Structure formats: structure tokens, C-alpha cells
PDB file of C-alpha atoms in Angstrom:
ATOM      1  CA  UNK A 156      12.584  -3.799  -4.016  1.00  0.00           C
ATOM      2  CA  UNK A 157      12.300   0.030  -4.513  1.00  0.00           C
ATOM      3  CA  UNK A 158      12.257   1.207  -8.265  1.00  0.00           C
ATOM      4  CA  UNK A 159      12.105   5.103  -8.223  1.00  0.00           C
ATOM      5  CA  UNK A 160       9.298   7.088 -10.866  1.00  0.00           C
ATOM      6  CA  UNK A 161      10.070   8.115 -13.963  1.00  0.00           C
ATOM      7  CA  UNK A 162      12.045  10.968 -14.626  1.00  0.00           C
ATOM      8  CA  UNK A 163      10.146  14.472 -14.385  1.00  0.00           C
ATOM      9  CA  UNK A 164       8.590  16.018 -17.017  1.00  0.00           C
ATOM     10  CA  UNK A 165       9.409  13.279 -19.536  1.00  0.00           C
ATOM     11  CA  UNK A 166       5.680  13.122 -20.530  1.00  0.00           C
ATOM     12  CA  UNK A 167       5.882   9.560 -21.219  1.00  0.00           C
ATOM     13  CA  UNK A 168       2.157   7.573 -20.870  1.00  0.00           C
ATOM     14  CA  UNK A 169       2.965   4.315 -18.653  1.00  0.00           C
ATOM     15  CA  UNK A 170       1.408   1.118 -19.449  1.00  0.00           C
ATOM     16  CA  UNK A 171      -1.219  -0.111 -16.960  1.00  0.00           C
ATOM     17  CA  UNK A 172      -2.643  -3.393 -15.953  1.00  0.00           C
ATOM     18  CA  UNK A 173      -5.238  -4.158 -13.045  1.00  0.00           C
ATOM     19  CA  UNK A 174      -6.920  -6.692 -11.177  1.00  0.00           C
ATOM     20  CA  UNK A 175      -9.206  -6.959  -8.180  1.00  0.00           C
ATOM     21  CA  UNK A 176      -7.936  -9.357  -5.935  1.00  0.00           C
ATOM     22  CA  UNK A 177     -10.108 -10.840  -3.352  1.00  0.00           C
ATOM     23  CA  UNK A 178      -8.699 -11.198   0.054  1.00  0.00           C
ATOM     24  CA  UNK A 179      -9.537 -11.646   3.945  1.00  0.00           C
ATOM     25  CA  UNK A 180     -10.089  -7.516   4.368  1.00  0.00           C
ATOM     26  CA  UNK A 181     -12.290  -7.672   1.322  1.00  0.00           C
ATOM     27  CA  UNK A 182     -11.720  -6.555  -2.687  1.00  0.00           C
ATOM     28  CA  UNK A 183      -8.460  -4.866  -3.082  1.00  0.00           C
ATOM     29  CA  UNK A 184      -7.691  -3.231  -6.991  1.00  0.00           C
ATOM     30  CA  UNK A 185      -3.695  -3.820  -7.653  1.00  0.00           C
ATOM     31  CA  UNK A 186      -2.808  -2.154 -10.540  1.00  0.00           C
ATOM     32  CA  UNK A 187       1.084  -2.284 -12.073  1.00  0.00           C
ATOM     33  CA  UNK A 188       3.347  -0.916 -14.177  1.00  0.00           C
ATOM     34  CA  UNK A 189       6.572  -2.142 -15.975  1.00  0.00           C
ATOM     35  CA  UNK A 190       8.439  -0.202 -12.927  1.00  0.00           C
ATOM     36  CA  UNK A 191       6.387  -2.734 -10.414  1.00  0.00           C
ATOM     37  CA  UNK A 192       3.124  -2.433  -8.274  1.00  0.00           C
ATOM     38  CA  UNK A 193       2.044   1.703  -8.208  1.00  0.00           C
ATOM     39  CA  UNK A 194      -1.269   1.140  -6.672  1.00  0.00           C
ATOM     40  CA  UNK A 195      -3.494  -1.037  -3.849  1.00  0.00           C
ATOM     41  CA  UNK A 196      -7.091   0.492  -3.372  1.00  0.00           C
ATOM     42  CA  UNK A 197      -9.108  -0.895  -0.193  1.00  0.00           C
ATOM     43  CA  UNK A 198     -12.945  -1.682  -0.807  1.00  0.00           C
ATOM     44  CA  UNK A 199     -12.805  -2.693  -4.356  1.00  0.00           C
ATOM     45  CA  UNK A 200     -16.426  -2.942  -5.213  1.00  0.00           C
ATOM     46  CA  UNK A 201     -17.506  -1.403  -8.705  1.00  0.00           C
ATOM     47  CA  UNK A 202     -18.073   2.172  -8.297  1.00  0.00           C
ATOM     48  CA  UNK A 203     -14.610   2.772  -6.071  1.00  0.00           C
ATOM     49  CA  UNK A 204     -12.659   0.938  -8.212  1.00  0.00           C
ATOM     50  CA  UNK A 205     -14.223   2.746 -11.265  1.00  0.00           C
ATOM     51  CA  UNK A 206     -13.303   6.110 -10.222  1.00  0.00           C
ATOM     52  CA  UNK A 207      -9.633   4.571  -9.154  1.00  0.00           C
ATOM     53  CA  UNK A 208      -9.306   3.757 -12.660  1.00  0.00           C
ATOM     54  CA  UNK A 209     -10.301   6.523 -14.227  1.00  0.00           C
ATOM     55  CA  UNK A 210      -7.988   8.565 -11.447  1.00  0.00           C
ATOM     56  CA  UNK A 211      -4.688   6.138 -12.478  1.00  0.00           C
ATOM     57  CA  UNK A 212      -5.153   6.778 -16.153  1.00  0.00           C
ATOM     58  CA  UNK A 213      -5.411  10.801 -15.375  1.00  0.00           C
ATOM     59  CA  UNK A 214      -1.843  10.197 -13.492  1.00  0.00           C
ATOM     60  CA  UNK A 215      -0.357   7.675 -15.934  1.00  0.00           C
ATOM     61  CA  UNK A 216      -1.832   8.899 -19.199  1.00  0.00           C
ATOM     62  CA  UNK A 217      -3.042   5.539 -20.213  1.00  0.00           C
ATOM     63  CA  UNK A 218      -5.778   3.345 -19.890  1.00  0.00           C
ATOM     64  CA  UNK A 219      -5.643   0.859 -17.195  1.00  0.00           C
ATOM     65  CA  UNK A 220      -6.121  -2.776 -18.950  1.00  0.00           C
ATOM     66  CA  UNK A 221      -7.525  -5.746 -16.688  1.00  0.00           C
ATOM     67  CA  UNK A 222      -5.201  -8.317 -16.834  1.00  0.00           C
ATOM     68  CA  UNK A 223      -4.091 -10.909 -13.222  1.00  0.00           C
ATOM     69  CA  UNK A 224      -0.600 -12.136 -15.330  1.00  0.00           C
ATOM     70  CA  UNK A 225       2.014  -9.991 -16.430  1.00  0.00           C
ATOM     71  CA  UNK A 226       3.091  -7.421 -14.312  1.00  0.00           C
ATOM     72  CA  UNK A 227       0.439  -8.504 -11.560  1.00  0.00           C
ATOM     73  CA  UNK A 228       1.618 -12.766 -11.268  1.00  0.00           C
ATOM     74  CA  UNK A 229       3.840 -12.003  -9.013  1.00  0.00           C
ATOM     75  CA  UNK A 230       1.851  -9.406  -6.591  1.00  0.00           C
ATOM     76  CA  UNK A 231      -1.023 -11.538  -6.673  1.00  0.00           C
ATOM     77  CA  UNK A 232       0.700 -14.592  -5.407  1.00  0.00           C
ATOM     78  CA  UNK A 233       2.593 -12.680  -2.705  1.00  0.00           C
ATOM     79  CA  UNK A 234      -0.616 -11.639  -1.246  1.00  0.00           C
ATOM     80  CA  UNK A 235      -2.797 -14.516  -1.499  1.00  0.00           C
ATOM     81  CA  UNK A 236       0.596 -16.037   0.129  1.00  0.00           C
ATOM     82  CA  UNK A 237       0.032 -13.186   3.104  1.00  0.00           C
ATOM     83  CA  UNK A 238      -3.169 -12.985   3.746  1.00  0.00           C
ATOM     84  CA  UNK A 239      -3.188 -17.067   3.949  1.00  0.00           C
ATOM     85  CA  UNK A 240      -1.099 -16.336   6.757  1.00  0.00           C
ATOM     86  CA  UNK A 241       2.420 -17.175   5.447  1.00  0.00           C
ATOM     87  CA  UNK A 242       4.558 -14.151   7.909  1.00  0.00           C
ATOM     88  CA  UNK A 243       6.846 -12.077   6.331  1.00  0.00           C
ATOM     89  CA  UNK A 244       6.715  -8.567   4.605  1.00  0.00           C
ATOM     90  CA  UNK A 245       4.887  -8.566   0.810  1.00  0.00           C
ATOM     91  CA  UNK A 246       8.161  -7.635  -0.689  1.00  0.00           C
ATOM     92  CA  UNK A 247       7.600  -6.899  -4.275  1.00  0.00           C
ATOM     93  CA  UNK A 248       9.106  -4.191  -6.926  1.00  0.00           C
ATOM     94  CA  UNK A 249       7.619  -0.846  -6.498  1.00  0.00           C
ATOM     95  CA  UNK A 250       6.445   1.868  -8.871  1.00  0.00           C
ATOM     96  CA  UNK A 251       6.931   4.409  -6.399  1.00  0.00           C
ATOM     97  CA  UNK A 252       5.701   7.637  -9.192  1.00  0.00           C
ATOM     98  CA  UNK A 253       2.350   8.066  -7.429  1.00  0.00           C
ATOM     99  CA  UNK A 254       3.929   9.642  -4.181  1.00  0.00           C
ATOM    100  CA  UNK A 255       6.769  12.189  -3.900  1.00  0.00           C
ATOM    101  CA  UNK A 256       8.698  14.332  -1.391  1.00  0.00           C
ATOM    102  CA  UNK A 257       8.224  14.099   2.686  1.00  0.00           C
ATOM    103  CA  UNK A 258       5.640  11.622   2.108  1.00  0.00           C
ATOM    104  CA  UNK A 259       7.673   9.123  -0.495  1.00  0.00           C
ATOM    105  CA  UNK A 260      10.655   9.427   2.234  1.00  0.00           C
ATOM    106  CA  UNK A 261       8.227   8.347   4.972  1.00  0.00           C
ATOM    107  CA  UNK A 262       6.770   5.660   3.445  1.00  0.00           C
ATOM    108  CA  UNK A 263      10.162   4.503   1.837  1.00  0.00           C
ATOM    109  CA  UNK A 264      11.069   4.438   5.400  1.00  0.00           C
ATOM    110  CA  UNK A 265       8.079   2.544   6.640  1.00  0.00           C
ATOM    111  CA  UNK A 266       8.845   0.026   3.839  1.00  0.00           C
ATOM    112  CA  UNK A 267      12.664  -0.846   4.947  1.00  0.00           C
ATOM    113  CA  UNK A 268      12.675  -0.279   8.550  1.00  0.00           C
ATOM    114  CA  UNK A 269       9.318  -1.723  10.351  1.00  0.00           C
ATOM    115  CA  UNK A 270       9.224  -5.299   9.536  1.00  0.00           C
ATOM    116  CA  UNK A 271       6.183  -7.617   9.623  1.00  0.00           C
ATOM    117  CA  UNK A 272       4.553  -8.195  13.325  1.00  0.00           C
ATOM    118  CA  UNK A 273       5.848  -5.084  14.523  1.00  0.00           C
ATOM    119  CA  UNK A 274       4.662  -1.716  15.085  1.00  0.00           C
ATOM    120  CA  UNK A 275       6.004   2.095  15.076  1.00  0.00           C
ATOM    121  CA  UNK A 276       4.692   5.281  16.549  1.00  0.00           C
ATOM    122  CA  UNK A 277       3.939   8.178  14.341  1.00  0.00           C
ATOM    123  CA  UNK A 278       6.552  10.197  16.183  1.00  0.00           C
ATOM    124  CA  UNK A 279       9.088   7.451  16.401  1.00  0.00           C
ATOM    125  CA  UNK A 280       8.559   7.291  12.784  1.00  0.00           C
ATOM    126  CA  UNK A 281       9.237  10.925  12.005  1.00  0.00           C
ATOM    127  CA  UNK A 282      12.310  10.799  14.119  1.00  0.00           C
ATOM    128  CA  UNK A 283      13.490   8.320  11.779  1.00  0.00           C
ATOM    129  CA  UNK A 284      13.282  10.433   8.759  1.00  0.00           C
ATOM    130  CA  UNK A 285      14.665  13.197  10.876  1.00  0.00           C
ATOM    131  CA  UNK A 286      11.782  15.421  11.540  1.00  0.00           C
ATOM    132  CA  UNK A 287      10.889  14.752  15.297  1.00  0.00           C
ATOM    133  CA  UNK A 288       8.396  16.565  15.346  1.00  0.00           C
ATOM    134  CA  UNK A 289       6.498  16.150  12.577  1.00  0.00           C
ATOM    135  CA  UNK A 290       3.901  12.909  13.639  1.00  0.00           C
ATOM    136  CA  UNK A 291       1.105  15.279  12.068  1.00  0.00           C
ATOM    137  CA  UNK A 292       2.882  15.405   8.773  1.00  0.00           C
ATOM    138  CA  UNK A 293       3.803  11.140   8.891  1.00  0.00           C
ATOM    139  CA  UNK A 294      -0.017  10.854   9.504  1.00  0.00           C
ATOM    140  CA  UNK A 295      -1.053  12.427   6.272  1.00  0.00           C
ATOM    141  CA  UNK A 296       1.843  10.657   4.703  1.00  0.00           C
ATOM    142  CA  UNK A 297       0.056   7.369   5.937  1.00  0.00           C
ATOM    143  CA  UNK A 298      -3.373   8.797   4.489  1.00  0.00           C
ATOM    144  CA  UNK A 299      -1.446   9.693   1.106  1.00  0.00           C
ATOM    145  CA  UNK A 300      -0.188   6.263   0.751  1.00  0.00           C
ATOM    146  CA  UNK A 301      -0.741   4.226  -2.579  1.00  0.00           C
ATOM    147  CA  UNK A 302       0.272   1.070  -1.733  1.00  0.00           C
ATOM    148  CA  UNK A 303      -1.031  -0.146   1.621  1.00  0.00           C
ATOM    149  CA  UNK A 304      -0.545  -3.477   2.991  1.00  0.00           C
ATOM    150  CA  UNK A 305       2.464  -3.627   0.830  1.00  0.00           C
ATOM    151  CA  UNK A 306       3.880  -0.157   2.266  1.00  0.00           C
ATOM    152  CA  UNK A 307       2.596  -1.051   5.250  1.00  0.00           C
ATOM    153  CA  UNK A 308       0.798   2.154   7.385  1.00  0.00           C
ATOM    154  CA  UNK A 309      -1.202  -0.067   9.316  1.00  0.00           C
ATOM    155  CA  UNK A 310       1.734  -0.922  11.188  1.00  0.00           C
ATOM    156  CA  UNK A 311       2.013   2.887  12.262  1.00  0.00           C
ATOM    157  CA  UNK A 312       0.095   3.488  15.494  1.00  0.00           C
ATOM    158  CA  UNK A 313      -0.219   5.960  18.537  1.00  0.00           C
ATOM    159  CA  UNK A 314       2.832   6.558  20.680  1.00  0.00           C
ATOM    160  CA  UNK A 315      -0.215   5.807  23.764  1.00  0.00           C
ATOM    161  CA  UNK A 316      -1.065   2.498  22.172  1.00  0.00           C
ATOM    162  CA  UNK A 317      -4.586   4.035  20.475  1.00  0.00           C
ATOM    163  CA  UNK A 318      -4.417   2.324  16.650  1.00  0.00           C
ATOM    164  CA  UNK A 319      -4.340   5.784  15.014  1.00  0.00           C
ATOM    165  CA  UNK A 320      -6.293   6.315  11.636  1.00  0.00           C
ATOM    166  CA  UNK A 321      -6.241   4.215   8.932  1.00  0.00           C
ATOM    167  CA  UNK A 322      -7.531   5.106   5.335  1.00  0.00           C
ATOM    168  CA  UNK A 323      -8.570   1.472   4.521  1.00  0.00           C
ATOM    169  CA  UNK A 324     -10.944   1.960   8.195  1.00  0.00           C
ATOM    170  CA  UNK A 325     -10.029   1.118  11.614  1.00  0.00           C
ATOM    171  CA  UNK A 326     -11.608  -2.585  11.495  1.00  0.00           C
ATOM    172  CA  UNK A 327      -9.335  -3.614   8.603  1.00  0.00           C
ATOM    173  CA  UNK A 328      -6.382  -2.339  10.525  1.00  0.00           C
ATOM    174  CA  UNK A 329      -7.180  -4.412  13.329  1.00  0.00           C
ATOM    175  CA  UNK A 330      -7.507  -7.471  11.109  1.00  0.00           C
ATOM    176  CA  UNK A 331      -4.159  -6.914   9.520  1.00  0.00           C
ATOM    177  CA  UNK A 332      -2.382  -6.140  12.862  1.00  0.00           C
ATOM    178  CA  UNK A 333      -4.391  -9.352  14.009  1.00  0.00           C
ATOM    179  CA  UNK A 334      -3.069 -11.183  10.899  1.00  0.00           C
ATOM    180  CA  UNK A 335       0.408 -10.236  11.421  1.00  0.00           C
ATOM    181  CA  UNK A 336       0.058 -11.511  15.039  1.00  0.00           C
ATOM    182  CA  UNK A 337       0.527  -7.616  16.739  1.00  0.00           C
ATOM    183  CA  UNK A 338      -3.092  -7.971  18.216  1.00  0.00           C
ATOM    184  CA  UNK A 339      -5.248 -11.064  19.592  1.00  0.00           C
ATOM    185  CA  UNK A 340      -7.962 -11.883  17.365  1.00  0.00           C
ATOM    186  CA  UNK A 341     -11.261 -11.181  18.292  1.00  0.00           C
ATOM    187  CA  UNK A 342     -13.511 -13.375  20.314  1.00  0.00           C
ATOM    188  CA  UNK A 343     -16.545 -12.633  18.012  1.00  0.00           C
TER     189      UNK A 343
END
């Protein structure tokens, strides 16, 4: 479900709430508003998900409050649900105020048109937003992404097959394209 930001300029503090969720890729901070999940942090350990904090109430203008009910039951639940291995995309309401632009139209786009177990190139991608030739700029809309896993960029690879970057690291790309049954799981 998309849910768009608030209006511009309306100066409005947003309520906050958090949680760290532990999954198969390791600690991942969720944090929601009212509006619906606004941001998923990889590598959730104290000091990262300190400064992410402090960085979402600097954005918001309010003080992120740890809470796993609320505004969170419902993301948390969907992605236990996914990373247990249940297929299907984490569909969930989005608080989409944390992106804007090229890059909220690419990953809007990501969101709706590349379902679970597939993948897209960067290229093919940008054609679909109707900038062929803008790959480069879909990459840094990947790398700008708030919500990974949900929006999901590691399902956008290189048109020669190569996995592409990945903001979360390569390795936990591979484990979610592995998840989502796109690559074998390793031997090891």
C-alpha cells in the first residue's frame, strides 16, 4: 500500500516508534509512523542504530519511541512471516516522506512492478520509469533507499548477471535473492 509524505512545508513533527527486529540477515531497526513503515536500517547493532535514531528525529522532528505494537504489529509479523520463508512480497503501508523525486518514482516502481523471486536490471528498470538511460541514476536511487527488503533493491541487478551493489553488503543480497529462491543457496 503506498501512502504519499506529508504535505510540504507543513512543519508538522511526526510521531515515531521503533524496534529492532532480529532476522536471518541480522538486526534490522523498523521504525513507523501513523502514515506506515518510513524506515528499515541493515546492521542494527547499538551504535548504527543510535545514529539512525538520532538521524529520523532530525527528519521527523520527534523523538523516536521504542515500541514492537502499534504502528510496528503489523511490519513485524510480515517479516518474521518472510524471512521464515513464507514467498510473497512484504506488502505493508508505506510512509514514503523520507525519499522524493527521481528516486521516490524509482523505488515506487520497484515496489509495484518486480514481484518476489524475480529480478530487474538497472537499465531495464530506468526504462520503466522512462529514463533509458539513466541505470547510473536508478543505482543511487537503490543506495538512497529507506526501506529495503520491503522496497525491495536487492532484486535490482546487472543487465550481465553481476549482483550490482547493495547498501545492506553484497552477502546479504545474496541471502535474500537466495531466500526468495532467485539464487541456489550456498554449499557452505
Amino acid at each position: 500500500m503506498d501512502i504519499e509524505a506529508w504535505p510540504e512545508g507543513d512543519g508538522r513533527a511526526v510521531a515515531v516508534e521503533w524496534t529492532v527486529l532480529e532476522s536471518a540477515i541480522g538486526p534490522l531497526l523498523l521504525a513507523a509512523t501513523e502514515r506506515g513503515l518510513v524506515r528499515v536500517e541493515f546492521h542494527a547493532e547499538a551504535a548504527r542504530r543510535d545514529r539512525m535514531l538520532d538521524r529520523l528525529a532530525a527528519q521527523l522532528g520527534a523523538e523516536p519511541v521504542e515500541r514492537a505494537s502499534g504502528l510496528l504489529a503489523g511490519a513485524v509479523r510480515r517479516l518474521d512471516r518472510y524471512f521464515a520463508g513464507a514467498p510473497g512480497d512484504v506488502d505493508l503501508p508505506l510512509d514514503w516522506s523520507l525519499t522524493g523525486g527521481f528516486n521516490r518514482q524509482v523505488l515506487r516502481e520497484l515496489a509495484s512492478s518486480v514481484p518476489y523471486g524475480t529480478v530487474v536490471g538497472y537499465g531495464d528498470l530506468a526504462g520503466r520509469v522512462g529514463r533509458p538511460g539513466a541505470a547510473q541514476a536508478v543505482g543511487a536511487a537503490m543506495g538512497s533507499n529507506p526501506l529495503p527488503v520491503v522496497v525491495p533493491c536487492h532484486r535490482v541487478v546487472e543487465s550481465d548477471g553481476g549482483l550490482g551493489g547493495f547498501g545492506g553488503g553484497l552477502e546479504t543480497k545474496r541471502q535474500l535473492l537466495a531466500l526468495e529462491g532467485v539464487l541456489p543457496t550456498t554449499l557452505f
